[in-house]
Coordinates of C-alpha atoms and ligand atoms in Angstrom, one line a residue:
M1149 CA 20.8 4.1 -24.8
H1150 CA 17.2 2.8 -25.1
P1151 CA 15.9 1.9 -21.7
S1152 CA 15.5 -1.8 -22.4
T1153 CA 18.8 -2.5 -23.0
P1154 CA 20.0 -4.5 -20.3
F1155 CA 23.2 -3.9 -18.6
T1156 CA 26.9 -5.4 -18.6
R1157 CA 28.3 -7.0 -15.3
R1158 CA 30.6 -3.9 -14.7
E1159 CA 27.7 -1.2 -15.7
A1160 CA 25.4 -2.8 -13.2
L1161 CA 28.3 -3.2 -10.7
A1162 CA 29.0 0.7 -11.5
L1163 CA 25.4 2.1 -11.2
G1164 CA 24.9 0.3 -8.0
A1165 CA 22.9 -2.7 -8.6
V1166 CA 22.9 -4.6 -5.0
S1167 CA 23.8 -8.0 -6.0
L1168 CA 25.0 -9.8 -9.4
S1169 CA 23.3 -12.5 -9.1
P1170 CA 21.9 -14.3 -12.1
L1171 CA 18.9 -11.7 -13.6
L1172 CA 16.7 -15.2 -13.3
D1173 CA 16.3 -16.1 -9.3
A1174 CA 16.6 -19.6 -9.1
K1175 CA 13.8 -19.8 -6.5
A1176 CA 11.9 -17.8 -8.4
P1177 CA 12.0 -18.6 -12.2
P1178 CA 9.9 -16.9 -14.9
A1179 CA 5.9 -18.1 -14.7
R1180 CA 4.7 -19.7 -17.8
H1181 CA 0.9 -19.3 -17.5
G1182 CA 0.6 -16.6 -13.9
V1183 CA 2.1 -15.5 -10.5
V1184 CA 1.2 -14.1 -7.5
V1185 CA 3.0 -12.7 -4.9
A1186 CA 2.1 -12.0 -1.5
V1187 CA 3.2 -11.7 1.8
S1188 CA 1.4 -14.5 3.0
P1189 CA 2.1 -18.0 1.5
P1190 CA -1.2 -19.4 1.8
G1191 CA -2.4 -16.1 0.7
A1192 CA -0.3 -16.3 -2.5
E1193 CA -1.1 -20.0 -3.2
V1194 CA -5.1 -19.7 -2.9
G1195 CA -4.2 -17.0 -5.5
C1196 CA -2.1 -19.0 -7.7
A1197 CA -4.6 -21.7 -7.3
V1198 CA -7.6 -19.5 -8.5
L1199 CA -5.3 -18.7 -11.8
K1200 CA -4.8 -22.8 -12.3
R1201 CA -8.5 -23.1 -12.7
G1202 CA -8.9 -20.6 -15.1
G1203 CA -9.6 -17.3 -13.2
N1204 CA -8.0 -14.4 -14.3
A1205 CA -5.8 -11.4 -12.8
V1206 CA -9.0 -10.3 -11.1
D1207 CA -10.2 -13.3 -9.7
A1208 CA -7.2 -14.3 -8.4
A1209 CA -6.5 -11.1 -6.9
V1210 CA -10.3 -11.0 -5.2
A1211 CA -9.5 -14.7 -3.9
T1212 CA -6.1 -13.5 -2.2
A1213 CA -7.4 -10.2 -0.6
L1214 CA -10.2 -12.4 1.0
A1215 CA -7.3 -15.4 1.5
L1216 CA -5.4 -12.8 3.4
A1217 CA -8.5 -11.9 5.4
V1218 CA -7.9 -15.1 7.3
T1219 CA -4.3 -15.9 7.1
Y1220 CA -2.6 -12.5 7.6
P1221 CA -5.3 -10.7 10.2
S1222 CA -2.5 -8.1 11.1
A1223 CA -3.7 -6.5 7.5
G1224 CA -5.5 -8.6 5.6
N1225 CA -9.1 -7.7 6.0
L1226 CA -13.1 -7.3 5.5
G1227 CA -13.0 -4.4 8.2
G1228 CA -10.8 -2.6 6.5
G1229 CA -10.4 -1.0 3.0
G1230 CA -8.0 -0.6 0.0
F1231 CA -7.2 0.4 -3.8
M1232 CA -6.7 -2.2 -6.8
V1233 CA -5.3 -1.1 -10.2
I1234 CA -6.3 -3.4 -13.1
H1235 CA -4.7 -3.5 -16.1
P1236 CA -5.8 -5.3 -18.6
A1237 CA -3.7 -7.9 -21.4
A1238 CA -2.0 -5.8 -24.3
G1239 CA -4.9 -4.3 -26.9
K1240 CA -7.6 -5.4 -24.4
G1241 CA -8.8 -1.9 -23.1
S1242 CA -8.1 0.1 -20.3
P1243 CA -6.8 0.0 -16.9
A1244 CA -9.3 0.7 -14.0
V1245 CA -9.3 1.7 -10.7
I1246 CA -11.1 0.3 -7.7
D1247 CA -11.5 2.6 -4.8
Y1248 CA -12.8 0.7 -1.5
R1249 CA -11.5 3.1 0.8
E1250 CA -13.5 3.5 4.1
K1251 CA -15.3 6.5 4.7
A1252 CA -16.3 8.7 7.7
P1253 CA -19.6 7.9 9.0
A1254 CA -22.5 10.3 8.6
S1255 CA -22.5 11.7 12.1
A1256 CA -18.6 12.6 11.9
S1257 CA -17.8 16.4 12.1
R1258 CA -14.3 18.0 11.4
T1259 CA -13.5 18.9 14.8
M1260 CA -15.1 15.1 16.2
F1261 CA -11.5 14.5 17.4
T1262 CA -9.7 15.9 20.9
K1263 CA -6.1 15.2 22.4
K1264 CA -7.9 12.5 24.4
D1265 CA -9.0 10.1 21.6
T1266 CA -7.3 6.8 21.4
I1267 CA -6.6 5.3 18.3
Y1268 CA -7.6 2.0 19.0
S1269 CA -11.5 3.0 19.9
V1270 CA -14.3 2.3 17.7
K1271 CA -14.7 6.2 17.1
A1272 CA -11.4 5.6 15.1
V1273 CA -13.1 3.0 13.1
G1274 CA -13.8 4.3 9.5
V1275 CA -17.4 2.5 7.2
P1276 CA -15.5 -0.7 6.0
G1277 CA -15.2 -1.1 2.1
T1278 CA -12.9 -4.1 1.2
V1279 CA -16.0 -6.5 0.5
S1280 CA -18.0 -3.7 -1.8
G1281 CA -14.5 -3.2 -3.3
L1282 CA -13.9 -6.7 -4.1
A1283 CA -17.7 -7.6 -5.1
L1284 CA -17.6 -4.5 -7.5
A1285 CA -13.9 -5.6 -8.9
H1286 CA -15.1 -9.0 -9.5
G1287 CA -18.6 -8.3 -10.8
K1288 CA -16.7 -6.0 -13.5
F1289 CA -13.6 -8.0 -14.7
G1290 CA -13.7 -11.4 -12.9
K1291 CA -14.1 -14.3 -14.9
L1292 CA -15.3 -16.9 -12.4
P1293 CA -18.4 -17.6 -10.6
W1294 CA -18.0 -15.4 -7.3
K1295 CA -18.8 -18.7 -4.8
A1296 CA -15.4 -19.6 -6.5
V1297 CA -13.3 -17.1 -5.4
V1298 CA -14.5 -16.6 -1.4
E1299 CA -14.2 -20.6 -1.2
P1300 CA -11.3 -20.7 -0.6
A1301 CA -11.1 -18.1 2.3
I1302 CA -14.0 -20.4 3.9
A1303 CA -11.8 -23.4 3.7
L1304 CA -8.7 -21.8 5.3
A1305 CA -10.7 -19.8 8.3
E1306 CA -13.2 -23.3 9.1
E1307 CA -10.7 -26.1 9.1
G1308 CA -7.6 -23.4 10.0
F1309 CA -4.1 -23.2 8.2
L1310 CA -0.9 -24.0 9.7
I1311 CA 0.8 -21.1 11.0
D1312 CA 3.7 -20.2 10.8
L1313 CA 7.2 -18.4 12.8
Q1314 CA 6.1 -14.8 11.5
L1315 CA 2.6 -15.2 12.0
A1316 CA 2.9 -16.9 15.2
S1317 CA 5.2 -14.0 16.7
S1318 CA 2.8 -11.3 15.4
L1319 CA 0.0 -13.2 17.1
N1320 CA 2.0 -13.4 20.2
W1321 CA 3.0 -10.2 20.2
V1322 CA -0.5 -8.0 19.8
T1323 CA -2.5 -10.9 22.1
N1324 CA -0.4 -10.6 25.2
G1325 CA -0.3 -6.9 24.0
R1326 CA -1.8 -4.1 26.1
Q1327 CA -4.2 -3.3 23.6
V1328 CA -6.0 -6.7 22.9
T1329 CA -9.4 -6.7 23.2
P1330 CA -11.2 -10.1 25.4
E1331 CA -12.8 -10.7 21.6
M1332 CA -9.6 -10.5 20.0
R1333 CA -7.8 -12.9 22.6
R1334 CA -10.9 -15.3 22.1
V1335 CA -10.6 -15.3 18.5
L1336 CA -6.8 -15.1 17.7
A1337 CA -4.7 -15.8 21.1
K1338 CA -3.6 -19.7 21.5
A1339 CA -6.0 -21.5 24.0
N1340 CA -7.8 -17.8 24.8
G1341 CA -4.1 -16.3 25.9
K1342 CA -3.2 -19.1 28.2
E1343 CA -0.5 -20.5 25.5
D1344 CA 1.7 -18.7 23.2
W1345 CA 1.2 -19.8 19.3
E1346 CA 4.4 -22.2 17.5
A1347 CA 5.4 -22.2 13.7
A1348 CA 3.3 -25.4 12.7
D1349 CA 0.0 -24.5 15.2
R1350 CA -3.2 -24.6 13.6
L1351 CA -4.8 -21.3 13.3
V1352 CA -9.1 -21.8 13.2
Q1353 CA -11.2 -19.1 12.7
K1354 CA -15.3 -20.3 12.8
D1355 CA -16.6 -17.1 13.2
L1356 CA -15.0 -15.6 10.5
A1357 CA -15.8 -18.6 8.2
S1358 CA -19.6 -18.0 9.3
T1359 CA -19.4 -14.1 7.9
L1360 CA -17.3 -15.4 4.8
R1361 CA -20.2 -18.1 4.2
R1362 CA -22.8 -14.9 4.3
I1363 CA -20.7 -12.9 1.8
R1364 CA -20.5 -16.1 -0.4
D1365 CA -24.0 -16.6 -0.7
R1366 CA -25.5 -13.1 -0.7
G1367 CA -22.1 -11.0 -2.2
A1368 CA -21.7 -7.4 -0.7
E1369 CA -25.2 -7.3 1.0
G1370 CA -24.0 -10.7 3.2
F1371 CA -21.7 -8.1 4.7
Y1372 CA -23.5 -4.4 4.5
K1373 CA -26.9 -5.9 5.2
G1374 CA -28.3 -8.4 7.8
E1375 CA -26.3 -10.4 10.9
T1376 CA -22.8 -8.6 10.0
A1377 CA -24.2 -5.7 9.9
E1378 CA -26.1 -5.6 12.5
L1379 CA -23.3 -7.3 14.6
I1380 CA -21.0 -4.3 13.4
V1381 CA -23.5 -2.5 14.4
K1382 CA -24.3 -3.6 17.7
E1383 CA -19.9 -3.3 18.7
M1384 CA -20.4 0.5 17.9
R1385 CA -23.0 1.0 20.3
A1386 CA -21.5 -1.1 23.3
G1387 CA -18.3 1.6 22.4
G1388 CA -20.0 4.7 21.3
G1389 CA -18.9 4.2 17.9
L1390 CA -20.4 6.2 15.2
I1391 CA -21.4 3.9 11.9
T1392 CA -25.3 2.9 11.4
L1393 CA -26.8 0.2 9.7
K1394 CA -27.7 2.9 7.0
D1395 CA -24.0 4.2 6.9
L1396 CA -23.2 0.0 6.0
E1397 CA -26.1 -0.1 3.5
S1398 CA -24.8 2.8 1.9
Y1399 CA -21.6 2.2 1.3
Q1400 CA -20.5 1.7 -1.9
A1401 CA -16.6 0.7 -3.7
K1402 CA -16.1 3.0 -6.8
Q1403 CA -14.8 2.2 -10.1
R1404 CA -12.2 5.3 -10.8
T1405 CA -10.1 6.7 -13.9
P1406 CA -6.5 5.7 -12.8
I1407 CA -3.6 8.9 -12.5
H1408 CA -1.7 8.0 -15.7
G1409 CA 1.6 9.3 -16.0
T1410 CA 4.8 8.9 -18.5
Y1411 CA 8.6 8.1 -17.5
R1412 CA 10.8 7.7 -20.2
G1413 CA 8.6 5.6 -22.3
H1414 CA 6.7 3.4 -20.0
D1415 CA 3.1 4.3 -18.5
V1416 CA 2.5 4.3 -15.0
Y1417 CA -0.6 3.8 -13.6
A1418 CA -1.9 4.3 -9.9
P1419 CA -5.0 5.2 -7.7
P1420 CA -6.2 8.7 -7.8
P1421 CA -7.5 10.5 -4.3
P1422 CA -8.3 9.6 -2.1
S1423 CA -5.0 8.1 -2.1
S1424 CA -2.2 10.5 -2.8
G1425 CA -0.1 7.9 -4.3
G1426 CA -0.9 7.9 -8.1
I1427 CA -0.9 12.0 -8.3
C1428 CA 2.5 12.2 -5.7
L1429 CA 4.4 9.2 -8.2
V1430 CA 3.6 10.7 -11.1
Q1431 CA 4.4 13.8 -10.1
M1432 CA 7.7 13.0 -8.6
L1433 CA 8.7 11.1 -11.9
N1434 CA 8.1 14.0 -14.3
V1435 CA 10.4 16.1 -12.0
L1436 CA 13.1 13.3 -12.2
E1437 CA 12.6 12.4 -16.0
T1438 CA 14.2 16.1 -15.8
F1439 CA 17.3 15.1 -14.6
D1440 CA 19.8 12.2 -16.8
L1441 CA 19.7 10.0 -13.2
R1442 CA 21.7 7.5 -14.5
K1443 CA 24.7 9.7 -15.1
D1444 CA 26.1 8.8 -11.7
P1445 CA 25.3 5.1 -9.7
R1446 CA 22.0 4.7 -8.3
F1447 CA 23.4 5.0 -4.4
S1448 CA 25.6 8.5 -5.2
A1449 CA 24.6 11.5 -3.5
R1450 CA 23.7 13.3 -6.4
T1451 CA 21.0 10.5 -7.2
L1452 CA 19.8 10.5 -3.2
H1453 CA 19.8 14.2 -3.1
L1454 CA 18.0 14.3 -6.4
M1455 CA 15.1 12.4 -5.2
A1456 CA 15.0 13.5 -1.7
E1457 CA 14.7 17.0 -3.2
T1458 CA 11.8 15.7 -5.1
M1459 CA 10.1 13.8 -2.9
K1460 CA 9.6 17.0 -0.1
R1461 CA 8.4 19.2 -2.8
A1462 CA 6.0 16.4 -4.0
Y1463 CA 4.9 15.8 0.1
C1464 CA 4.5 19.0 0.6
D1465 CA 1.9 19.7 -2.1
R1466 CA 0.0 16.2 -0.7
A1467 CA -0.5 18.4 2.4
R1468 CA -1.6 21.3 0.6
H1469 CA -4.1 19.8 -2.2
L1470 CA -5.2 16.1 -1.4
G1471 CA -7.7 14.9 -0.2
D1472 CA -11.1 12.7 -1.5
Q1473 CA -11.6 13.9 -4.7
D1474 CA -15.7 13.9 -4.1
F1475 CA -15.3 16.6 -2.1
V1476 CA -12.2 19.1 -2.3
K1477 CA -11.0 20.1 -5.6
I1478 CA -7.9 18.8 -7.0
P1479 CA -5.3 21.2 -8.9
A1480 CA -5.0 19.4 -12.1
H1481 CA -1.4 21.1 -12.6
L1482 CA 0.4 18.4 -10.1
T1483 CA 0.9 15.9 -12.5
S1484 CA 1.8 17.9 -15.4
K1485 CA 5.4 18.2 -16.9
D1486 CA 5.4 22.3 -17.0
Y1487 CA 5.0 22.3 -13.3
A1488 CA 7.4 19.1 -13.0
K1489 CA 10.1 21.5 -14.9
K1490 CA 9.4 24.5 -12.6
L1491 CA 9.8 22.0 -9.7
A1492 CA 13.0 20.6 -10.8
A1493 CA 14.4 24.7 -11.6
G1494 CA 13.8 25.0 -8.3
I1495 CA 16.0 22.4 -6.7
P1496 CA 19.5 23.4 -5.4
M1497 CA 22.3 21.0 -6.6
S1498 CA 24.3 20.8 -3.8
K1499 CA 22.1 22.4 -0.9
A1500 CA 19.5 20.3 1.1
T1501 CA 16.1 22.7 0.8
R1502 CA 14.7 23.2 4.0
S1503 CA 11.2 22.1 4.4
E1504 CA 9.6 24.6 6.0
D1505 CA 11.0 27.2 3.2
L1506 CA 8.9 25.4 0.9
A1507 CA 5.8 25.9 2.2
K1508 CA 5.7 29.2 3.8
D1509 CA 1.4 29.3 3.3
I1510 CA 1.1 26.7 5.9
P1511 CA 0.9 28.0 9.3
L1512 CA 3.5 25.9 11.2
R1513 CA 3.4 24.6 15.1
T1514 CA 5.6 23.2 17.8
E1515 CA 4.5 20.2 19.2
G1516 CA 3.7 -0.6 12.3
D1517 CA 3.1 -2.5 9.6
S1518 CA -0.4 -2.8 8.8
T1519 CA -0.8 -3.2 5.2
T1520 CA -0.4 -5.3 2.7
H1521 CA 0.0 -5.3 -0.9
F1522 CA 0.5 -8.4 -3.6
S1523 CA 0.6 -8.5 -7.0
V1524 CA -0.9 -11.0 -9.8
V1525 CA -0.3 -11.2 -13.5
D1526 CA -2.0 -14.3 -15.4
D1527 CA -1.8 -16.3 -18.3
D1528 CA -3.0 -13.7 -20.8
G1529 CA -0.8 -10.5 -19.5
M1530 CA -3.8 -8.8 -17.2
A1531 CA -2.6 -7.6 -14.3
V1532 CA -4.0 -7.1 -10.8
S1533 CA -1.9 -4.7 -8.2
T1534 CA -3.7 -4.3 -4.9
T1535 CA -3.0 -3.0 -1.4
T1536 CA -4.9 -3.1 1.4
T1537 CA -5.3 -2.3 5.2
L1538 CA -6.7 -2.1 8.7
E1539 CA -4.3 1.1 9.1
R1540 CA -2.4 0.0 12.0
S1541 CA -1.3 -3.2 12.7
Y1542 CA -4.5 -5.0 13.5
G1543 CA -6.3 -1.8 13.0
S1544 CA -8.4 -0.8 16.2
R1545 CA -7.9 -4.0 17.7
I1546 CA -12.1 -4.5 18.0
V1547 CA -13.0 -7.8 17.2
V1548 CA -16.6 -7.9 16.1
R1549 CA -18.3 -9.9 18.6
G1550 CA -19.3 -12.9 16.9
A1551 CA -18.0 -12.1 13.2
G1552 CA -14.6 -13.2 13.6
F1553 CA -12.8 -10.4 11.9
L1554 CA -11.0 -7.2 12.9
L1555 CA -12.5 -2.9 12.3
N1556 CA -9.8 -0.7 10.8
N1557 CA -8.9 2.8 12.3
E1558 CA -8.6 4.3 9.3
M1559 CA -10.1 7.2 10.7
M1560 CA -6.5 8.4 11.9
D1561 CA -5.8 8.6 8.1
F1562 CA -7.9 11.9 8.5
N1563 CA -6.2 15.3 9.5
W1564 CA -7.5 15.2 12.8
F1565 CA -6.5 18.4 13.9
P1566 CA -8.1 21.8 12.0
G1567 CA -4.9 23.9 11.3
Q1568 CA -2.3 22.1 13.2
T1569 CA 0.4 21.0 11.2
T1570 CA 3.8 20.6 12.6
R1571 CA 7.4 20.0 11.9
D1572 CA 6.9 16.4 13.5
G1573 CA 4.8 15.6 10.5
V1574 CA 1.2 15.7 12.0
I1575 CA -1.0 17.7 9.2
G1576 CA -3.8 19.9 9.6
T1577 CA -4.6 21.3 6.1
E1578 CA -8.1 21.7 5.0
A1579 CA -8.6 19.4 2.2
N1580 CA -8.1 16.2 4.4
L1581 CA -10.4 17.0 7.1
V1582 CA -13.2 15.0 8.8
A1583 CA -16.9 15.2 6.9
P1584 CA -19.6 13.0 7.2
G1585 CA -19.6 10.3 3.9
K1586 CA -15.7 11.7 3.4
R1587 CA -13.0 9.1 2.7
M1588 CA -9.7 10.1 4.4
L1589 CA -6.7 10.2 1.9
S1590 CA -4.5 7.7 1.7
S1591 CA -1.1 6.9 0.8
M1592 CA -1.3 3.6 -0.9
T1593 CA 0.1 3.2 -4.5
P1594 CA -0.7 0.1 -6.0
T1595 CA 1.1 0.8 -9.6
V1596 CA 1.5 -0.9 -12.8
V1597 CA 3.9 0.2 -15.4
S1598 CA 3.5 -0.9 -18.9
R1599 CA 5.3 -0.2 -21.9
D1600 CA 3.5 -0.1 -26.0
G1601 CA 0.1 -1.7 -23.3
R1602 CA 2.2 -4.5 -22.2
V1603 CA 3.0 -5.0 -18.3
V1604 CA 6.2 -4.5 -17.3
L1605 CA 6.4 -3.9 -13.6
V1606 CA 3.5 -4.4 -11.1
T1607 CA 4.7 -3.2 -7.3
G1608 CA 3.3 -1.7 -4.1
S1609 CA 3.7 -1.6 -0.6
P1610 CA 2.6 -0.9 2.9
G1611 CA 4.1 2.0 4.8
S1612 CA 2.4 4.6 5.1
R1613 CA 3.4 7.9 3.9
A1614 CA 6.5 6.2 2.8
I1615 CA 4.7 3.9 0.5
I1616 CA 5.0 6.0 -2.5
N1617 CA 8.4 6.6 -2.0
T1618 CA 8.6 2.9 -1.8
V1619 CA 7.2 2.6 -5.1
L1620 CA 9.2 5.2 -7.0
N1621 CA 12.3 3.6 -5.5
V1622 CA 11.3 0.5 -7.0
V1623 CA 10.4 2.2 -10.5
V1624 CA 13.8 4.2 -10.3
N1625 CA 15.5 0.9 -9.9
V1626 CA 14.1 -0.8 -12.7
I1627 CA 13.6 1.8 -15.5
D1628 CA 16.9 4.3 -14.9
Y1629 CA 18.9 1.8 -13.1
R1630 CA 17.7 -1.6 -15.2
M1631 CA 17.7 -3.7 -12.0
D1632 CA 16.4 -7.3 -12.0
M1633 CA 13.4 -7.6 -10.1
R1634 CA 15.4 -9.3 -7.0
Q1635 CA 17.4 -6.4 -7.2
A1636 CA 15.0 -3.7 -7.6
V1637 CA 13.4 -5.1 -4.5
D1638 CA 16.3 -5.8 -2.1
A1639 CA 17.9 -2.3 -3.1
P1640 CA 18.3 0.2 0.0
R1641 CA 15.2 2.2 0.0
M1642 CA 15.1 6.0 1.1
H1643 CA 12.1 8.5 2.0
H1644 CA 11.6 11.7 2.5
Q1645 CA 8.1 13.1 3.4
W1646 CA 8.6 16.8 4.1
F1647 CA 7.6 17.0 7.7
P1648 CA 9.6 15.4 9.5
D1649 CA 12.9 17.4 8.0
T1650 CA 14.6 13.8 7.7
L1651 CA 16.1 11.6 5.1
H1652 CA 15.5 8.1 5.8
F1653 CA 18.1 5.9 3.8
E1654 CA 18.2 1.8 4.5
G1655 CA 21.6 1.9 2.7
V1656 CA 23.9 4.3 5.5
A1657 CA 25.7 1.2 6.4
E1658 CA 26.8 -0.2 3.1
H1659 CA 27.0 3.3 1.6
E1660 CA 29.3 5.5 4.2
A1661 CA 30.5 8.2 1.5
T1662 CA 27.1 8.7 0.3
E1663 CA 25.8 9.5 4.0
S1664 CA 28.7 11.9 4.8
A1665 CA 28.1 13.6 1.6
L1666 CA 24.4 14.0 2.1
R1667 CA 25.2 15.5 5.8
A1668 CA 27.5 17.7 4.1
M1669 CA 24.8 19.4 2.0
G1670 CA 22.9 19.7 4.9
H1671 CA 20.4 16.8 5.1
R1672 CA 19.5 15.2 8.3
V1673 CA 20.1 11.5 7.4
V1674 CA 19.0 8.3 9.6
G1675 CA 18.5 4.9 8.6
T1676 CA 15.5 3.4 8.8
G1677 CA 13.9 0.3 7.4
Q1678 CA 11.0 0.8 4.3
G1679 CA 8.5 -1.3 2.8
D1680 CA 7.3 -4.6 2.0
A1681 CA 7.4 -4.6 -2.0
H1682 CA 5.8 -7.9 -3.5
T1683 CA 6.9 -7.3 -6.7
I1684 CA 6.4 -8.7 -10.3
G1685 CA 8.2 -7.8 -13.4
L1686 CA 8.6 -8.4 -17.2
H1687 CA 11.5 -10.2 -17.9
P1688 CA 12.8 -8.5 -21.0
R1689 CA 14.5 -11.7 -22.3
S1690 CA 12.5 -14.7 -21.9
G1691 CA 8.7 -12.0 -22.4
R1692 CA 7.5 -14.1 -19.0
Y1693 CA 6.8 -12.8 -16.0
V1694 CA 9.2 -12.9 -12.6
G1695 CA 7.8 -12.4 -9.2
A1696 CA 10.2 -11.1 -6.6
E1697 CA 8.8 -11.4 -2.7
D1698 CA 10.2 -8.5 -0.4
R1699 CA 12.3 -10.6 1.9
R1700 CA 12.7 -7.5 4.5
I1701 CA 9.2 -9.2 6.2
N1702 CA 8.0 -12.3 4.5
G1703 CA 6.4 -14.1 1.4
K1704 CA 5.9 -16.0 -1.3
V1705 CA 6.1 -16.5 -5.1
A1706 CA 3.5 -19.0 -6.2
A1707 CA 4.1 -19.5 -10.0
F1708 CA 2.9 -21.9 -12.4
Ligands
DON1223 O1 -3.8 4.4 3.7 C1 -3.2 4.7 4.3 O2 -1.8 5.7 3.6 C2 -2.4 4.0 5.4 N1 -3.6 4.1 6.3 C3 -0.8 2.9 5.5 C4 -0.7 2.4 6.5 C5 0.4 1.5 6.7 O3 0.9 1.4 5.3 C6 1.0 1.5 8.0 N2 1.5 0.2 7.3 N3 2.8 -0.3 7.2

């Protein structure tokens, strides 16, 4: 069957589509002109307003990212980093990646962390990349003036916005928690912690508005030089952190060539190292392409087994080889179809491979939600897929005094202890050890899939190492199992990351027989929630784009 042939109802049921809701979700009709899907409703609305004013997908993505720094402080950020995949409209050029991953400061070293170090300290902060990345993306690909994409975030911070129940609970949780710093309490707790936030309260962030104004007026220099930079360095000095004015001044986001793969007639674009996302995703799709997945339903033991075995092999290679490409040589074979055939040939059909049997060369020892993804497509068909993070929820919990924003704890993503790779999933391999100026390995996988040059799917997710597999699940749902966007996002997901040797499957309750069959093959199956994939897809009949927010968390489709 041709990959874009829609399913009959019977086929859809047999293949395990999660709902038989009509292809078009009544709440998310196809967008005529443009669509933004993001976790935070006011963030998505800012992006949509920018599209309405004539901005392109990059203008909307930059404005959304800045708005999320105000309206979704657990992950939206100025003090973190991320990756943006930009896919032009059909026939208008090649896809590009903006890498704005944080870097280790110049005085960092491979043995700088000890078992006593905590993730909530200035030492865990990487040199932030977000503002440089957004300025680079806008400068190269945006259409509207820079001020026009920064102003909406300033207004949200200066005048405040009405928070919803999810944000109220999140803020209460973090500001009443043990790790809260006094400045974080001052900036993000209600009445300095004397009261709890409720839905429809107004959150105003004056210091953040001032920082954003400096960014509006001076571009990236408004962050990396002058007052903002000095405030960051002051915060570092107060806690014994490593970032200097020179580290900030020399930070530069990079435009990189995306990892490009093909899957059953589609083109897949995702970030290259320092993200592991593109290489792992393409490697896994190459392996899965050698099997006829549709021979069996989506939630059959065979499909899940093949996906889990594929994931283990890709994540093992991830640990073995991947790190910042500016520092380590990444083998080219990882994304080749020939290598995928070899890996596929090694997958036993009825038995789980033990993770430790995959990498005899790597010595083993015994031993929350903080990222966000949003998707944009504009009137022309240009798409932007962005994932951004502070690493942990609310990052290091350190708010730069007087500047109103949180700092990341992205140094966590380096392999902290050389040589220590454990069955619990700690990795100590060489490629991702700390070095001065090096970017830490990421799993962020903002992805765009196109067919004959036209964008058909924009997706990505938070979820640390599970991110890549969340994207893989969505791609398989759409391409192999022809699910519509709502079904593809709702469908239970699965994840295996080599170590721990555990298969996470959201669908254990509905698919008991599959779970027992997987256990019988030797998989250790646990039911775990996975990801938050705000996705846009091309509706095959109308030729328009449909957004699907991920209802596992929160989110909004803003379209016009
Ligand atoms: O870059 C990475 O892969 C991680 N710092 C992302 C962290 C994350 O997704 C946690 N959120 N759920």
